[in-house]
PDB file of C-alpha atoms in Angstrom:
ATOM      1  CA  MET A   1     102.998  84.178  85.989  1.00 49.00           C
ATOM      2  CA  GLU A   2     106.121  83.250  87.965  1.00 52.00           C
ATOM      3  CA  CYS A   3     109.523  84.869  88.436  1.00 56.00           C
ATOM      4  CA  LYS A   4     112.767  83.020  87.954  1.00 52.00           C
ATOM      5  CA  SER A   5     114.364  82.129  91.263  1.00 50.00           C
ATOM      6  CA  ASP A   6     117.498  84.062  90.299  1.00 51.00           C
ATOM      7  CA  CYS A   7     115.739  87.233  89.163  1.00 57.00           C
ATOM      8  CA  GLY A   8     117.830  89.181  91.644  1.00 53.00           C
ATOM      9  CA  ASP A   9     115.014  90.975  93.461  1.00 51.00           C
ATOM     10  CA  ARG A  10     116.238  91.295  97.041  1.00 48.00           C
ATOM     11  CA  HIS A  11     112.663  92.143  98.107  1.00 47.00           C
ATOM     12  CA  MET A  12     111.299  88.692  97.291  1.00 46.00           C
ATOM     13  CA  ILE A  13     111.010  87.973 100.998  1.00 45.00           C
ATOM     14  CA  ALA A  14     108.526  90.859 101.318  1.00 43.00           C
ATOM     15  CA  GLY A  15     105.842  88.717  99.743  1.00 65.00           C
ATOM     16  CA  LYS A  16     105.133  86.867  96.523  1.00 86.00           C
ATOM     17  CA  ARG A  17     102.266  89.136  95.430  1.00 88.00           C
ATOM     18  CA  LEU A  18     104.294  92.272  96.017  1.00 94.00           C
ATOM     19  CA  HIS A  19     107.260  90.758  94.185  1.00 93.00           C
ATOM     20  CA  LEU A  20     105.182  89.729  91.179  1.00 94.00           C
ATOM     21  CA  ASN A  21     103.407  93.074  90.862  1.00 96.00           C
ATOM     22  CA  ARG A  22     106.668  94.975  91.085  1.00 95.00           C
ATOM     23  CA  HIS A  23     107.844  92.954  88.114  1.00 95.00           C
ATOM     24  CA  LYS A  24     104.660  93.861  86.241  1.00 96.00           C
ATOM     25  CA  LEU A  25     105.359  97.559  86.803  1.00 96.00           C
ATOM     26  CA  ARG A  26     108.921  97.179  85.523  1.00 96.00           C
ATOM     27  CA  LEU A  27     107.759  95.177  82.528  1.00 96.00           C
ATOM     28  CA  ILE A  28     105.389  97.970  81.505  1.00 96.00           C
ATOM     29  CA  ASP A  29     108.159 100.515  82.012  1.00 95.00           C
ATOM     30  CA  SER A  30     110.546  98.598  79.752  1.00 95.00           C
ATOM     31  CA  LEU A  31     108.138  97.636  76.961  1.00 96.00           C
ATOM     32  CA  VAL A  32     105.460 100.330  76.625  1.00 95.00           C
ATOM     33  CA  GLN A  33     106.202 103.863  75.444  1.00 93.00           C
ATOM     34  CA  GLN A  34     102.797 105.275  74.485  1.00 96.00           C
ATOM     35  CA  LYS A  35     101.676 107.479  77.412  1.00 95.00           C
ATOM     36  CA  GLU A  36      97.958 106.702  77.480  1.00 96.00           C
ATOM     37  CA  LEU A  37      98.544 102.960  77.182  1.00 97.00           C
ATOM     38  CA  ARG A  38     101.229 103.091  79.895  1.00 96.00           C
ATOM     39  CA  ASP A  39      98.875 104.956  82.227  1.00 96.00           C
ATOM     40  CA  ASN A  40      96.076 102.467  81.664  1.00 97.00           C
ATOM     41  CA  LEU A  41      98.304  99.419  82.143  1.00 97.00           C
ATOM     42  CA  TYR A  42      99.834 100.863  85.304  1.00 97.00           C
ATOM     43  CA  ARG A  43      96.331 101.594  86.606  1.00 97.00           C
ATOM     44  CA  ASN A  44      95.194  98.024  85.938  1.00 97.00           C
ATOM     45  CA  VAL A  45      98.144  96.582  87.861  1.00 97.00           C
ATOM     46  CA  ALA A  46      97.667  99.007  90.759  1.00 96.00           C
ATOM     47  CA  MET A  47      93.919  98.456  91.102  1.00 95.00           C
ATOM     48  CA  ASP A  48      94.275  94.672  90.925  1.00 94.00           C
ATOM     49  CA  TYR A  49      97.020  94.645  93.552  1.00 95.00           C
ATOM     50  CA  LEU A  50      95.481  97.161  95.955  1.00 94.00           C
ATOM     51  CA  LEU A  51      92.072  95.493  95.995  1.00 90.00           C
ATOM     52  CA  LYS A  52      93.560  92.210  97.184  1.00 85.00           C
ATOM     53  CA  ARG A  53      94.726  91.598 100.728  1.00 81.00           C
ATOM     54  CA  ASP A  54      98.291  92.546 101.673  1.00 88.00           C
ATOM     55  CA  THR A  55     100.136  94.161 104.565  1.00 90.00           C
ATOM     56  CA  GLU A  56     100.344  97.915 105.011  1.00 91.00           C
ATOM     57  CA  GLU A  57     104.131  97.714 104.644  1.00 93.00           C
ATOM     58  CA  ASN A  58     103.859  95.881 101.317  1.00 95.00           C
ATOM     59  CA  LEU A  59     101.235  98.323 100.067  1.00 95.00           C
ATOM     60  CA  SER A  60     103.558 101.213 100.870  1.00 95.00           C
ATOM     61  CA  GLN A  61     106.454  99.573  99.016  1.00 95.00           C
ATOM     62  CA  PHE A  62     104.261  98.940  95.979  1.00 96.00           C
ATOM     63  CA  MET A  63     103.035 102.544  95.894  1.00 96.00           C
ATOM     64  CA  ALA A  64     106.605 103.841  96.126  1.00 96.00           C
ATOM     65  CA  ASP A  65     107.520 101.832  93.018  1.00 96.00           C
ATOM     66  CA  PHE A  66     104.309 102.824  91.258  1.00 96.00           C
ATOM     67  CA  LYS A  67     104.892 106.557  91.772  1.00 95.00           C
ATOM     68  CA  LYS A  68     108.527 106.262  90.726  1.00 95.00           C
ATOM     69  CA  LEU A  69     107.756 104.483  87.454  1.00 95.00           C
ATOM     70  CA  SER A  70     104.394 106.013  86.579  1.00 93.00           C
ATOM     71  CA  THR A  71     104.986 109.726  87.019  1.00 90.00           C
ATOM     72  CA  ASN A  72     102.082 112.043  86.167  1.00 92.00           C
ATOM     73  CA  ASN A  73      99.724 109.112  85.634  1.00 95.00           C
ATOM     74  CA  ARG A  74      96.302 110.483  84.704  1.00 95.00           C
ATOM     75  CA  HIS A  75      94.705 107.964  87.075  1.00 96.00           C
ATOM     76  CA  MET A  76      96.878 108.967  90.050  1.00 96.00           C
ATOM     77  CA  GLY A  77      94.041 110.682  91.922  1.00 95.00           C
ATOM     78  CA  GLU A  78      91.834 107.594  91.732  1.00 95.00           C
ATOM     79  CA  ILE A  79      94.661 105.272  92.775  1.00 96.00           C
ATOM     80  CA  ASN A  80      95.784 107.481  95.665  1.00 95.00           C
ATOM     81  CA  THR A  81      92.211 107.705  96.942  1.00 94.00           C
ATOM     82  CA  LEU A  82      91.912 103.915  96.912  1.00 95.00           C
ATOM     83  CA  TYR A  83      95.304 103.490  98.592  1.00 96.00           C
ATOM     84  CA  GLU A  84      94.476 105.952 101.382  1.00 94.00           C
ATOM     85  CA  GLY A  85      91.115 104.251 101.906  1.00 94.00           C
ATOM     86  CA  ILE A  86      92.744 100.833 102.185  1.00 95.00           C
ATOM     87  CA  LYS A  87      95.269 102.171 104.722  1.00 94.00           C
ATOM     88  CA  ARG A  88      92.384 103.350 106.887  1.00 94.00           C
ATOM     89  CA  MET A  89      90.857  99.852 106.812  1.00 95.00           C
ATOM     90  CA  GLN A  90      93.879  97.970 108.142  1.00 94.00           C
ATOM     91  CA  PRO A  91      93.682  95.721 111.248  1.00 95.00           C
ATOM     92  CA  ASN A  92      93.582  97.453 114.653  1.00 96.00           C
ATOM     93  CA  LYS A  93      92.266 100.699 113.189  1.00 96.00           C
ATOM     94  CA  SER A  94      88.881 102.162 114.101  1.00 97.00           C
ATOM     95  CA  LEU A  95      85.868 101.533 111.910  1.00 98.00           C
ATOM     96  CA  PRO A  96      85.113 104.616 109.807  1.00 96.00           C
ATOM     97  CA  GLU A  97      82.375 107.009 110.841  1.00 94.00           C
ATOM     98  CA  LEU A  98      79.355 105.915 108.840  1.00 96.00           C
ATOM     99  CA  VAL A  99      75.685 106.230 109.739  1.00 97.00           C
ATOM    100  CA  LEU A 100      73.274 103.411 108.892  1.00 98.00           C
ATOM    101  CA  TYR A 101      69.539 103.085 109.542  1.00 98.00           C
ATOM    102  CA  SER A 102      67.593 100.440 111.405  1.00 98.00           C
ATOM    103  CA  ALA A 103      64.341  98.891 110.188  1.00 97.00           C
ATOM    104  CA  GLU A 104      62.598 101.495 112.375  1.00 97.00           C
ATOM    105  CA  GLU A 105      64.476 104.196 110.413  1.00 97.00           C
ATOM    106  CA  LYS A 106      66.626 105.208 113.380  1.00 98.00           C
ATOM    107  CA  PRO A 107      70.232 106.269 112.668  1.00 98.00           C
ATOM    108  CA  VAL A 108      73.025 104.203 114.182  1.00 97.00           C
ATOM    109  CA  ALA A 109      76.805 104.464 113.893  1.00 97.00           C
ATOM    110  CA  LEU A 110      78.559 101.564 112.185  1.00 97.00           C
ATOM    111  CA  SER A 111      81.033 101.274 115.060  1.00 95.00           C
ATOM    112  CA  GLU A 112      78.249 100.813 117.632  1.00 96.00           C
ATOM    113  CA  LEU A 113      77.070  97.651 115.896  1.00 97.00           C
ATOM    114  CA  SER A 114      80.292  95.812 116.720  1.00 96.00           C
ATOM    115  CA  ASN A 115      80.177  96.357 120.481  1.00 93.00           C
ATOM    116  CA  GLY A 116      80.604  93.185 122.523  1.00 90.00           C
ATOM    117  CA  LYS A 117      80.707  90.207 120.163  1.00 91.00           C
ATOM    118  CA  LYS A 118      83.022  89.753 117.231  1.00 97.00           C
ATOM    119  CA  THR A 119      80.892  91.132 114.381  1.00 98.00           C
ATOM    120  CA  VAL A 120      80.844  90.208 110.703  1.00 98.00           C
ATOM    121  CA  PHE A 121      79.364  92.826 108.368  1.00 99.00           C
ATOM    122  CA  TYR A 122      78.171  91.577 104.987  1.00 99.00           C
ATOM    123  CA  PHE A 123      76.484  93.378 102.107  1.00 98.00           C
ATOM    124  CA  TRP A 124      73.503  92.823  99.837  1.00 98.00           C
ATOM    125  CA  SER A 125      71.208  94.664  97.446  1.00 97.00           C
ATOM    126  CA  GLY A 126      67.545  94.287  96.556  1.00 95.00           C
ATOM    127  CA  SER A 127      68.480  94.594  92.879  1.00 94.00           C
ATOM    128  CA  GLU A 128      70.528  91.363  92.998  1.00 96.00           C
ATOM    129  CA  MET A 129      68.043  88.800  94.278  1.00 96.00           C
ATOM    130  CA  GLY A 130      70.147  85.767  93.369  1.00 97.00           C
ATOM    131  CA  HIS A 131      73.038  87.084  95.410  1.00 97.00           C
ATOM    132  CA  PHE A 132      70.625  88.109  98.186  1.00 97.00           C
ATOM    133  CA  ARG A 133      69.277  84.569  98.535  1.00 97.00           C
ATOM    134  CA  ASN A 134      72.710  82.949  98.333  1.00 98.00           C
ATOM    135  CA  ILE A 135      74.390  85.206 100.842  1.00 98.00           C
ATOM    136  CA  ASN A 136      71.572  84.910 103.367  1.00 96.00           C
ATOM    137  CA  LYS A 137      71.706  81.135 103.042  1.00 97.00           C
ATOM    138  CA  ARG A 138      75.447  81.306 103.671  1.00 98.00           C
ATOM    139  CA  ILE A 139      75.020  83.624 106.657  1.00 98.00           C
ATOM    140  CA  GLY A 140      72.451  81.234 108.099  1.00 97.00           C
ATOM    141  CA  LYS A 141      75.037  78.445 108.056  1.00 98.00           C
ATOM    142  CA  LEU A 142      77.775  80.654 109.482  1.00 98.00           C
ATOM    143  CA  SER A 143      75.506  81.793 112.307  1.00 97.00           C
ATOM    144  CA  VAL A 144      75.184  78.165 113.399  1.00 97.00           C
ATOM    145  CA  GLN A 145      78.903  77.433 112.993  1.00 97.00           C
ATOM    146  CA  TYR A 146      79.991  80.604 114.797  1.00 97.00           C
ATOM    147  CA  PRO A 147      77.451  81.266 117.579  1.00 96.00           C
ATOM    148  CA  ASP A 148      79.935  83.605 119.274  1.00 95.00           C
ATOM    149  CA  HIS A 149      79.865  85.928 116.231  1.00 97.00           C
ATOM    150  CA  ASN A 150      77.260  88.540 115.362  1.00 97.00           C
ATOM    151  CA  PHE A 151      76.340  88.728 111.654  1.00 98.00           C
ATOM    152  CA  ILE A 152      75.052  92.103 110.465  1.00 98.00           C
ATOM    153  CA  GLY A 153      73.646  92.676 106.981  1.00 99.00           C
ATOM    154  CA  ILE A 154      74.074  96.080 105.337  1.00 99.00           C
ATOM    155  CA  ASN A 155      71.757  96.832 102.453  1.00 98.00           C
ATOM    156  CA  LEU A 156      73.007  98.920  99.538  1.00 97.00           C
ATOM    157  CA  ARG A 157      71.429 100.510  96.481  1.00 95.00           C
ATOM    158  CA  THR A 158      67.844  99.719  97.464  1.00 96.00           C
ATOM    159  CA  ASP A 159      64.943 102.047  98.241  1.00 96.00           C
ATOM    160  CA  MET A 160      64.242 101.988 101.986  1.00 97.00           C
ATOM    161  CA  ALA A 161      60.603 100.954 101.522  1.00 97.00           C
ATOM    162  CA  ARG A 162      61.619  98.026  99.315  1.00 97.00           C
ATOM    163  CA  TRP A 163      64.339  97.053 101.800  1.00 98.00           C
ATOM    164  CA  GLN A 164      61.811  97.017 104.642  1.00 98.00           C
ATOM    165  CA  SER A 165      59.460  94.944 102.495  1.00 98.00           C
ATOM    166  CA  LEU A 166      62.217  92.400 101.769  1.00 98.00           C
ATOM    167  CA  LEU A 167      62.936  92.055 105.484  1.00 98.00           C
ATOM    168  CA  GLU A 168      59.277  91.199 106.055  1.00 97.00           C
ATOM    169  CA  THR A 169      58.893  88.906 103.046  1.00 97.00           C
ATOM    170  CA  PHE A 170      61.970  86.817 103.828  1.00 97.00           C
ATOM    171  CA  GLY A 171      61.583  86.902 107.597  1.00 96.00           C
ATOM    172  CA  LEU A 172      64.995  88.397 108.289  1.00 97.00           C
ATOM    173  CA  ASP A 173      65.939  89.376 111.834  1.00 97.00           C
ATOM    174  CA  LYS A 174      65.415  93.144 111.781  1.00 97.00           C
ATOM    175  CA  SER A 175      67.800  93.656 114.681  1.00 97.00           C
ATOM    176  CA  LYS A 176      70.610  92.391 112.453  1.00 98.00           C
ATOM    177  CA  GLN A 177      69.787  94.300 109.270  1.00 99.00           C
ATOM    178  CA  TYR A 178      70.690  97.902 108.452  1.00 99.00           C
ATOM    179  CA  TRP A 179      70.247 100.195 105.486  1.00 98.00           C
ATOM    180  CA  ALA A 180      72.777 102.559 103.897  1.00 98.00           C
ATOM    181  CA  ASP A 181      71.463 105.662 102.158  1.00 95.00           C
ATOM    182  CA  ASP A 182      74.642 106.765 100.343  1.00 94.00           C
ATOM    183  CA  PHE A 183      75.863 103.938  98.114  1.00 94.00           C
ATOM    184  CA  ASP A 184      78.928 105.748  96.767  1.00 93.00           C
ATOM    185  CA  ARG A 185      80.157 106.909 100.169  1.00 94.00           C
ATOM    186  CA  VAL A 186      79.713 103.506 101.786  1.00 96.00           C
ATOM    187  CA  THR A 187      81.356 101.532  98.970  1.00 94.00           C
ATOM    188  CA  HIS A 188      84.305 103.935  98.701  1.00 94.00           C
ATOM    189  CA  THR A 189      84.818 104.194 102.455  1.00 96.00           C
ATOM    190  CA  LEU A 190      84.554 100.461 103.139  1.00 96.00           C
ATOM    191  CA  ILE A 191      86.299  99.470  99.863  1.00 95.00           C
ATOM    192  CA  ILE A 192      83.483  97.242  98.605  1.00 95.00           C
ATOM    193  CA  ALA A 193      84.570  95.801  95.253  1.00 91.00           C
ATOM    194  CA  ASP A 194      83.530  92.177  95.860  1.00 93.00           C
ATOM    195  CA  PRO A 195      79.826  91.389  96.509  1.00 94.00           C
ATOM    196  CA  ASN A 196      80.891  88.637  98.916  1.00 97.00           C
ATOM    197  CA  LYS A 197      83.161  90.916 100.928  1.00 96.00           C
ATOM    198  CA  SER A 198      82.748  91.035 104.676  1.00 98.00           C
ATOM    199  CA  ILE A 199      84.311  93.108 107.432  1.00 98.00           C
ATOM    200  CA  VAL A 200      85.144  91.596 110.804  1.00 98.00           C
ATOM    201  CA  ALA A 201      85.314  93.984 113.760  1.00 98.00           C
ATOM    202  CA  GLN A 202      84.875  94.092 117.511  1.00 98.00           C
ATOM    203  CA  ASP A 203      84.205  97.059 119.779  1.00 97.00           C
ATOM    204  CA  GLY A 204      84.676  99.462 116.887  1.00 97.00           C
ATOM    205  CA  ILE A 205      88.108  98.078 115.944  1.00 98.00           C
ATOM    206  CA  ILE A 206      88.816  96.423 112.591  1.00 98.00           C
ATOM    207  CA  LEU A 207      90.045  92.834 112.724  1.00 97.00           C
ATOM    208  CA  ASP A 208      89.808  92.037 109.000  1.00 96.00           C
ATOM    209  CA  ALA A 209      88.355  94.509 106.503  1.00 96.00           C
ATOM    210  CA  PHE A 210      88.900  92.245 103.494  1.00 94.00           C
ATOM    211  CA  ALA A 211      87.298  88.982 104.552  1.00 96.00           C
ATOM    212  CA  ASN A 212      85.018  86.941 102.292  1.00 95.00           C
ATOM    213  CA  VAL A 213      81.843  85.215 103.498  1.00 97.00           C
ATOM    214  CA  TYR A 214      82.730  82.072 101.526  1.00 96.00           C
ATOM    215  CA  ARG A 215      86.515  81.842 101.855  1.00 93.00           C
ATOM    216  CA  SER A 216      87.328  83.350 105.241  1.00 94.00           C
ATOM    217  CA  PHE A 217      85.220  81.164 107.526  1.00 92.00           C
TER     218      PHE A 217
END
């Protein structure tokens, strides 16, 4: 979907994705009258836009348009929660306060794991073994290509005993693997919508919270 070059939007310079999604909001506003359908369409545009990388300034401009056009949207709480979470994960902000567990079942703060080296956090689950094998193969290659980086795996949605068993079975470096006990809190806080998402940080400061283990390296 492309805009005509003479569409008259003076904000085009702000970014192509922002520009295009603003047009989507206006298109819904002009063509759809039924309230429930409008709310759902607005939600779809907002979720798709917010979950993809953009600047904090562009996100703010999008949300201003969204709230102006989609007043009293029944999904507003969900969208605002996502927006506020994404703002907290912008570059140069501190990693959120989350507690993970080591293979020895000792608690450790997420921020502590990024001390020193540039650290790449990636995510996997024992219930998705195909993804588990693929992502660990990818991380193995990246570890060779980027020896100055530290790659830390965070396990989600897996019983701790099974997680520990998988570490043993596949010979993973236990010092670089951690377990999360609260799936919902971790995924909502870190905005995990893509199984190949990664977060790059150093010394507790976010460098890129929306990286991808296949496309960003």
